[in-house]
mmCIF file of C-alpha atoms in Angstrom:
data_model
loop_
_atom_site.group_PDB
_atom_site.id
_atom_site.type_symbol
_atom_site.label_atom_id
_atom_site.label_comp_id
_atom_site.label_asym_id
_atom_site.label_seq_id
_atom_site.Cartn_x
_atom_site.Cartn_y
_atom_site.Cartn_z
ATOM 1 C CA UNK A 10 64.476 116.455 79.920
ATOM 2 C CA UNK A 11 61.261 115.582 78.050
ATOM 3 C CA UNK A 12 62.745 116.080 74.534
ATOM 4 C CA UNK A 13 65.558 113.618 75.264
ATOM 5 C CA UNK A 14 66.120 109.905 75.685
ATOM 6 C CA UNK A 15 68.676 108.828 78.269
ATOM 7 C CA UNK A 16 70.710 105.622 78.053
ATOM 8 C CA UNK A 17 72.310 104.843 81.416
ATOM 9 C CA UNK A 18 75.230 102.417 81.707
ATOM 10 C CA UNK A 19 75.661 100.432 84.914
ATOM 11 C CA UNK A 20 78.082 97.826 86.144
ATOM 12 C CA UNK A 21 77.717 95.171 88.806
ATOM 13 C CA UNK A 22 79.804 92.470 90.428
ATOM 14 C CA UNK A 23 78.917 89.032 89.119
ATOM 15 C CA UNK A 24 78.725 86.546 92.004
ATOM 16 C CA UNK A 25 80.203 83.111 91.604
ATOM 17 C CA UNK A 26 78.046 80.103 90.770
ATOM 18 C CA UNK A 27 78.106 79.043 94.402
ATOM 19 C CA UNK A 28 76.254 82.207 95.438
ATOM 20 C CA UNK A 29 73.042 81.094 93.774
ATOM 21 C CA UNK A 30 70.647 82.631 91.234
ATOM 22 C CA UNK A 31 68.987 84.963 93.742
ATOM 23 C CA UNK A 32 72.258 86.733 94.544
ATOM 24 C CA UNK A 33 73.008 87.037 90.841
ATOM 25 C CA UNK A 34 69.681 88.789 90.269
ATOM 26 C CA UNK A 35 70.050 90.998 93.333
ATOM 27 C CA UNK A 36 73.675 92.027 92.740
ATOM 28 C CA UNK A 37 73.876 95.835 93.227
ATOM 29 C CA UNK A 38 74.323 97.996 90.153
ATOM 30 C CA UNK A 39 76.433 101.137 89.986
ATOM 31 C CA UNK A 40 75.874 103.934 87.486
ATOM 32 C CA UNK A 41 79.089 104.549 85.575
ATOM 33 C CA UNK A 42 77.879 106.897 82.832
ATOM 34 C CA UNK A 43 75.185 107.807 80.343
ATOM 35 C CA UNK A 44 74.452 109.500 77.052
ATOM 36 C CA UNK A 45 71.391 111.354 75.870
ATOM 37 C CA UNK A 46 69.888 111.931 72.444
ATOM 38 C CA UNK A 47 67.033 114.044 71.171
ATOM 39 C CA UNK A 48 63.813 112.221 70.364
ATOM 40 C CA UNK A 49 63.344 114.368 67.252
ATOM 41 C CA UNK A 50 66.238 116.126 65.546
ATOM 42 C CA UNK A 51 66.335 117.653 62.090
ATOM 43 C CA UNK A 52 70.118 117.354 61.989
ATOM 44 C CA UNK A 53 70.186 113.596 62.578
ATOM 45 C CA UNK A 54 72.142 113.755 65.830
ATOM 46 C CA UNK A 55 72.479 110.388 67.557
ATOM 47 C CA UNK A 56 74.053 111.791 70.732
ATOM 48 C CA UNK A 57 73.543 115.064 72.580
ATOM 49 C CA UNK A 58 75.502 114.658 75.805
ATOM 50 C CA UNK A 59 77.833 111.950 77.103
ATOM 51 C CA UNK A 60 79.323 111.483 80.558
ATOM 52 C CA UNK A 61 81.484 108.897 82.303
ATOM 53 C CA UNK A 62 81.696 109.436 86.053
ATOM 54 C CA UNK A 63 85.262 110.222 87.250
ATOM 55 C CA UNK A 64 85.838 106.984 89.238
ATOM 56 C CA UNK A 65 85.086 104.935 86.104
ATOM 57 C CA UNK A 66 87.028 106.857 83.488
ATOM 58 C CA UNK A 67 89.806 105.287 81.399
ATOM 59 C CA UNK A 68 88.072 101.893 81.481
ATOM 60 C CA UNK A 69 86.589 101.989 77.979
ATOM 61 C CA UNK A 70 83.088 103.018 79.087
ATOM 62 C CA UNK A 71 83.117 106.239 77.047
ATOM 63 C CA UNK A 72 84.114 104.347 73.919
ATOM 64 C CA UNK A 73 81.375 101.805 74.644
ATOM 65 C CA UNK A 74 78.725 104.537 74.937
ATOM 66 C CA UNK A 75 79.815 106.066 71.623
ATOM 67 C CA UNK A 76 79.748 102.657 69.926
ATOM 68 C CA UNK A 77 76.337 101.963 71.453
ATOM 69 C CA UNK A 78 74.924 105.223 70.060
ATOM 70 C CA UNK A 79 76.003 104.146 66.577
ATOM 71 C CA UNK A 80 74.567 100.659 67.031
ATOM 72 C CA UNK A 81 71.206 102.289 67.806
ATOM 73 C CA UNK A 82 71.558 104.393 64.637
ATOM 74 C CA UNK A 83 72.255 101.212 62.683
ATOM 75 C CA UNK A 84 69.078 99.643 64.090
ATOM 76 C CA UNK A 85 67.164 102.776 63.108
ATOM 77 C CA UNK A 86 68.458 102.424 59.559
ATOM 78 C CA UNK A 87 70.229 105.755 59.317
ATOM 79 C CA UNK A 88 73.622 107.378 59.717
ATOM 80 C CA UNK A 89 74.213 109.471 62.820
ATOM 81 C CA UNK A 90 76.569 112.106 64.160
ATOM 82 C CA UNK A 91 77.102 113.691 67.588
ATOM 83 C CA UNK A 92 75.764 117.123 68.417
ATOM 84 C CA UNK A 93 78.276 119.935 67.932
ATOM 85 C CA UNK A 94 80.412 121.506 69.212
ATOM 86 C CA UNK A 95 82.489 118.662 70.620
ATOM 87 C CA UNK A 96 84.697 119.123 73.651
ATOM 88 C CA UNK A 97 88.430 118.504 73.279
ATOM 89 C CA UNK A 98 88.121 115.084 74.930
ATOM 90 C CA UNK A 99 84.999 114.298 72.927
ATOM 91 C CA UNK A 100 86.747 115.177 69.677
ATOM 92 C CA UNK A 101 89.628 112.830 70.488
ATOM 93 C CA UNK A 102 87.273 109.999 71.479
ATOM 94 C CA UNK A 103 85.157 110.342 68.363
ATOM 95 C CA UNK A 104 88.149 110.513 66.042
ATOM 96 C CA UNK A 105 89.454 107.290 67.563
ATOM 97 C CA UNK A 106 86.074 105.607 67.136
ATOM 98 C CA UNK A 107 85.611 106.834 63.552
ATOM 99 C CA UNK A 108 89.121 105.650 62.679
ATOM 100 C CA UNK A 109 88.466 102.123 63.949
ATOM 101 C CA UNK A 110 85.040 101.944 62.329
ATOM 102 C CA UNK A 111 86.147 103.266 58.931
ATOM 103 C CA UNK A 112 89.310 101.142 58.820
ATOM 104 C CA UNK A 113 87.333 98.003 59.655
ATOM 105 C CA UNK A 114 84.667 98.727 57.045
ATOM 106 C CA UNK A 115 87.298 99.542 54.414
ATOM 107 C CA UNK A 116 89.189 96.363 55.273
ATOM 108 C CA UNK A 117 86.016 94.297 54.800
ATOM 109 C CA UNK A 118 85.531 95.929 51.392
ATOM 110 C CA UNK A 119 89.077 95.045 50.318
ATOM 111 C CA UNK A 120 90.327 98.627 50.446
ATOM 112 C CA UNK A 121 87.941 100.213 47.938
ATOM 113 C CA UNK A 122 84.531 101.768 48.636
ATOM 114 C CA UNK A 123 82.451 104.878 48.190
ATOM 115 C CA UNK A 124 81.851 107.209 51.108
ATOM 116 C CA UNK A 125 78.183 106.213 51.018
ATOM 117 C CA UNK A 126 79.076 102.513 51.300
ATOM 118 C CA UNK A 127 81.258 103.162 54.344
ATOM 119 C CA UNK A 128 78.550 105.314 55.906
ATOM 120 C CA UNK A 129 75.977 102.538 55.471
ATOM 121 C CA UNK A 130 78.377 99.938 56.892
ATOM 122 C CA UNK A 131 79.281 101.986 59.979
ATOM 123 C CA UNK A 132 76.188 104.200 60.530
ATOM 124 C CA UNK A 133 78.646 107.122 60.659
ATOM 125 C CA UNK A 134 77.476 110.261 58.835
ATOM 126 C CA UNK A 135 79.055 110.838 55.435
ATOM 127 C CA UNK A 136 80.746 114.080 56.505
ATOM 128 C CA UNK A 137 82.462 112.272 59.391
ATOM 129 C CA UNK A 138 83.513 109.412 57.104
ATOM 130 C CA UNK A 139 84.946 111.914 54.618
ATOM 131 C CA UNK A 140 86.885 113.777 57.322
ATOM 132 C CA UNK A 141 88.270 110.494 58.695
ATOM 133 C CA UNK A 142 89.386 109.266 55.269
ATOM 134 C CA UNK A 143 91.043 112.610 54.618
ATOM 135 C CA UNK A 144 92.942 112.389 57.923
ATOM 136 C CA UNK A 145 94.047 108.836 57.079
ATOM 137 C CA UNK A 146 95.144 109.798 53.578
ATOM 138 C CA UNK A 147 92.715 107.387 51.902
ATOM 139 C CA UNK A 148 90.323 109.931 50.380
ATOM 140 C CA UNK A 149 90.083 109.984 46.591
ATOM 141 C CA UNK A 150 87.776 111.511 44.017
ATOM 142 C CA UNK A 151 86.132 109.147 41.534
ATOM 143 C CA UNK A 152 83.466 109.939 38.938
ATOM 144 C CA UNK A 153 82.438 113.163 40.581
ATOM 145 C CA UNK A 154 82.194 111.831 44.143
ATOM 146 C CA UNK A 155 84.456 111.173 47.093
ATOM 147 C CA UNK A 156 85.603 107.597 47.598
ATOM 148 C CA UNK A 157 88.143 105.596 49.580
ATOM 149 C CA UNK A 158 91.103 103.651 48.261
ATOM 150 C CA UNK A 159 93.868 101.827 50.145
ATOM 151 C CA UNK A 160 96.060 98.786 49.606
ATOM 152 C CA UNK A 161 96.030 95.907 52.121
ATOM 153 C CA UNK A 162 99.517 96.960 53.191
ATOM 154 C CA UNK A 163 98.365 100.543 53.833
ATOM 155 C CA UNK A 164 95.403 99.317 55.879
ATOM 156 C CA UNK A 165 97.588 97.035 57.981
ATOM 157 C CA UNK A 166 100.188 99.763 58.555
ATOM 158 C CA UNK A 167 97.617 102.394 59.486
ATOM 159 C CA UNK A 168 95.762 100.034 61.811
ATOM 160 C CA UNK A 169 99.016 99.068 63.518
ATOM 161 C CA UNK A 170 99.857 102.735 64.096
ATOM 162 C CA UNK A 171 96.432 104.033 65.155
ATOM 163 C CA UNK A 172 94.387 101.141 66.573
ATOM 164 C CA UNK A 173 96.447 97.910 66.769
ATOM 165 C CA UNK A 174 93.754 96.131 68.796
ATOM 166 C CA UNK A 175 91.657 95.573 65.654
ATOM 167 C CA UNK A 176 94.393 93.578 63.886
ATOM 168 C CA UNK A 177 93.660 90.487 65.999
ATOM 169 C CA UNK A 178 89.973 90.731 65.131
ATOM 170 C CA UNK A 179 90.811 91.044 61.439
ATOM 171 C CA UNK A 180 92.946 87.897 61.627
ATOM 172 C CA UNK A 181 90.162 85.967 63.379
ATOM 173 C CA UNK A 182 87.571 87.060 60.829
ATOM 174 C CA UNK A 183 89.862 86.124 57.948
ATOM 175 C CA UNK A 184 90.372 82.666 59.434
ATOM 176 C CA UNK A 185 86.615 82.332 59.880
ATOM 177 C CA UNK A 186 85.955 83.266 56.223
ATOM 178 C CA UNK A 187 88.531 80.766 54.984
ATOM 179 C CA UNK A 188 87.137 77.942 57.120
ATOM 180 C CA UNK A 189 83.578 78.636 55.956
ATOM 181 C CA UNK A 190 84.764 78.741 52.331
ATOM 182 C CA UNK A 191 86.455 75.345 52.649
ATOM 183 C CA UNK A 192 84.093 73.460 54.985
ATOM 184 C CA UNK A 193 80.845 75.436 54.907
ATOM 185 C CA UNK A 194 80.850 75.808 58.709
ATOM 186 C CA UNK A 195 82.903 77.471 61.396
ATOM 187 C CA UNK A 196 83.680 76.011 64.808
ATOM 188 C CA UNK A 197 85.751 78.269 67.103
ATOM 189 C CA UNK A 198 88.787 76.510 68.519
ATOM 190 C CA UNK A 199 88.960 78.939 71.413
ATOM 191 C CA UNK A 200 86.181 78.349 73.999
ATOM 192 C CA UNK A 201 86.419 82.043 74.876
ATOM 193 C CA UNK A 202 85.358 83.076 71.344
ATOM 194 C CA UNK A 203 81.844 81.637 71.009
ATOM 195 C CA UNK A 204 79.103 84.050 72.225
ATOM 196 C CA UNK A 205 76.757 81.240 73.274
ATOM 197 C CA UNK A 206 77.075 77.725 74.637
ATOM 198 C CA UNK A 207 75.642 74.713 72.800
ATOM 199 C CA UNK A 208 72.531 74.829 74.994
ATOM 200 C CA UNK A 209 71.851 78.436 73.957
ATOM 201 C CA UNK A 210 72.958 80.059 77.212
ATOM 202 C CA UNK A 211 75.407 82.945 77.254
ATOM 203 C CA UNK A 212 79.033 81.872 77.293
ATOM 204 C CA UNK A 213 80.277 83.600 80.444
ATOM 205 C CA UNK A 214 83.831 82.449 79.718
ATOM 206 C CA UNK A 215 83.927 84.572 76.579
ATOM 207 C CA UNK A 216 86.495 87.335 76.406
ATOM 208 C CA UNK A 217 85.009 90.739 75.602
ATOM 209 C CA UNK A 218 86.906 93.696 74.161
ATOM 210 C CA UNK A 219 86.748 96.956 76.070
ATOM 211 C CA UNK A 220 84.590 99.525 74.326
ATOM 212 C CA UNK A 221 83.069 97.095 71.808
ATOM 213 C CA UNK A 222 79.316 96.584 71.419
ATOM 214 C CA UNK A 223 78.119 93.030 70.802
ATOM 215 C CA UNK A 224 74.835 93.339 68.821
ATOM 216 C CA UNK A 225 73.788 89.747 69.544
ATOM 217 C CA UNK A 226 73.089 90.764 73.144
ATOM 218 C CA UNK A 227 71.085 93.879 72.251
ATOM 219 C CA UNK A 228 67.320 93.449 72.563
ATOM 220 C CA UNK A 229 66.085 96.782 71.195
ATOM 221 C CA UNK A 230 63.924 98.008 68.332
ATOM 222 C CA UNK A 231 63.566 101.628 67.185
ATOM 223 C CA UNK A 232 60.314 103.524 67.349
ATOM 224 C CA UNK A 233 59.461 104.764 63.852
ATOM 225 C CA UNK A 234 58.030 108.044 65.096
ATOM 226 C CA UNK A 235 61.470 108.920 66.488
ATOM 227 C CA UNK A 236 63.242 108.734 63.150
ATOM 228 C CA UNK A 237 64.368 112.199 61.989
ATOM 229 C CA UNK A 238 62.808 112.012 58.529
ATOM 230 C CA UNK A 239 64.240 115.305 57.228
ATOM 231 C CA UNK A 240 67.755 114.397 58.277
ATOM 232 C CA UNK A 241 67.562 110.838 56.965
ATOM 233 C CA UNK A 242 66.243 112.118 53.630
ATOM 234 C CA UNK A 243 69.185 114.505 53.453
ATOM 235 C CA UNK A 244 71.712 111.757 54.286
ATOM 236 C CA UNK A 245 70.135 108.748 52.590
ATOM 237 C CA UNK A 246 68.179 110.347 49.767
ATOM 238 C CA UNK A 247 65.077 108.165 50.200
ATOM 239 C CA UNK A 248 62.539 107.606 52.965
ATOM 240 C CA UNK A 249 59.545 105.285 52.781
ATOM 241 C CA UNK A 250 56.911 105.105 55.465
ATOM 242 C CA UNK A 251 59.101 106.910 57.966
ATOM 243 C CA UNK A 252 62.017 104.475 57.465
ATOM 244 C CA UNK A 253 65.232 105.551 55.770
ATOM 245 C CA UNK A 254 66.082 103.404 52.762
ATOM 246 C CA UNK A 255 69.866 103.414 52.745
#
């Protein structure tokens, strides 16, 4: 196991406030799954093996682990892709994740973007972005390169058919943009929306989406000697001091 890094996901029961801080710290943790990735890979793989234990399947943990692997790639400043071949279940899970990620990025770019732009926004490798756009019917060819093009109506229709859970998030983000444009600030009306309380503590009343990674809670920095320079040069075209310049 020396060539690999292992990221283990656990869950625990959160005691009530009456149980005291000591019980909160000592609450038992249960391993629900993990994923591994190579420390050094020429192909730029961001995941080698993924497993959710049987008692905890169909709870969104697998989707969370996939999303987490891409969040780490984003922190490393490079696009990533899982090691091949994928299992049948893995292929389905990744296609669902890529669809949500690409649709969201394309929605934020008003329906028009290059494959490279979408790859930088999502940390998904360009070949996976291209395959996803092709499956969605949004792949075009512009000035000698692949690109994406879709109308707002096409994005809404496709999202409703394939991943309707992201439509609510889109509506919230659109409301947030409008409020900032008009007032310069944004104050959530829903107490379950804000990630932190006014005193800086974590808002435990917040509602979290299954399978979604919240970067504001991630305290992690990449080690530069673990960046796959050859792969990042191939995908990004430029590397300086061991860091991919995307």
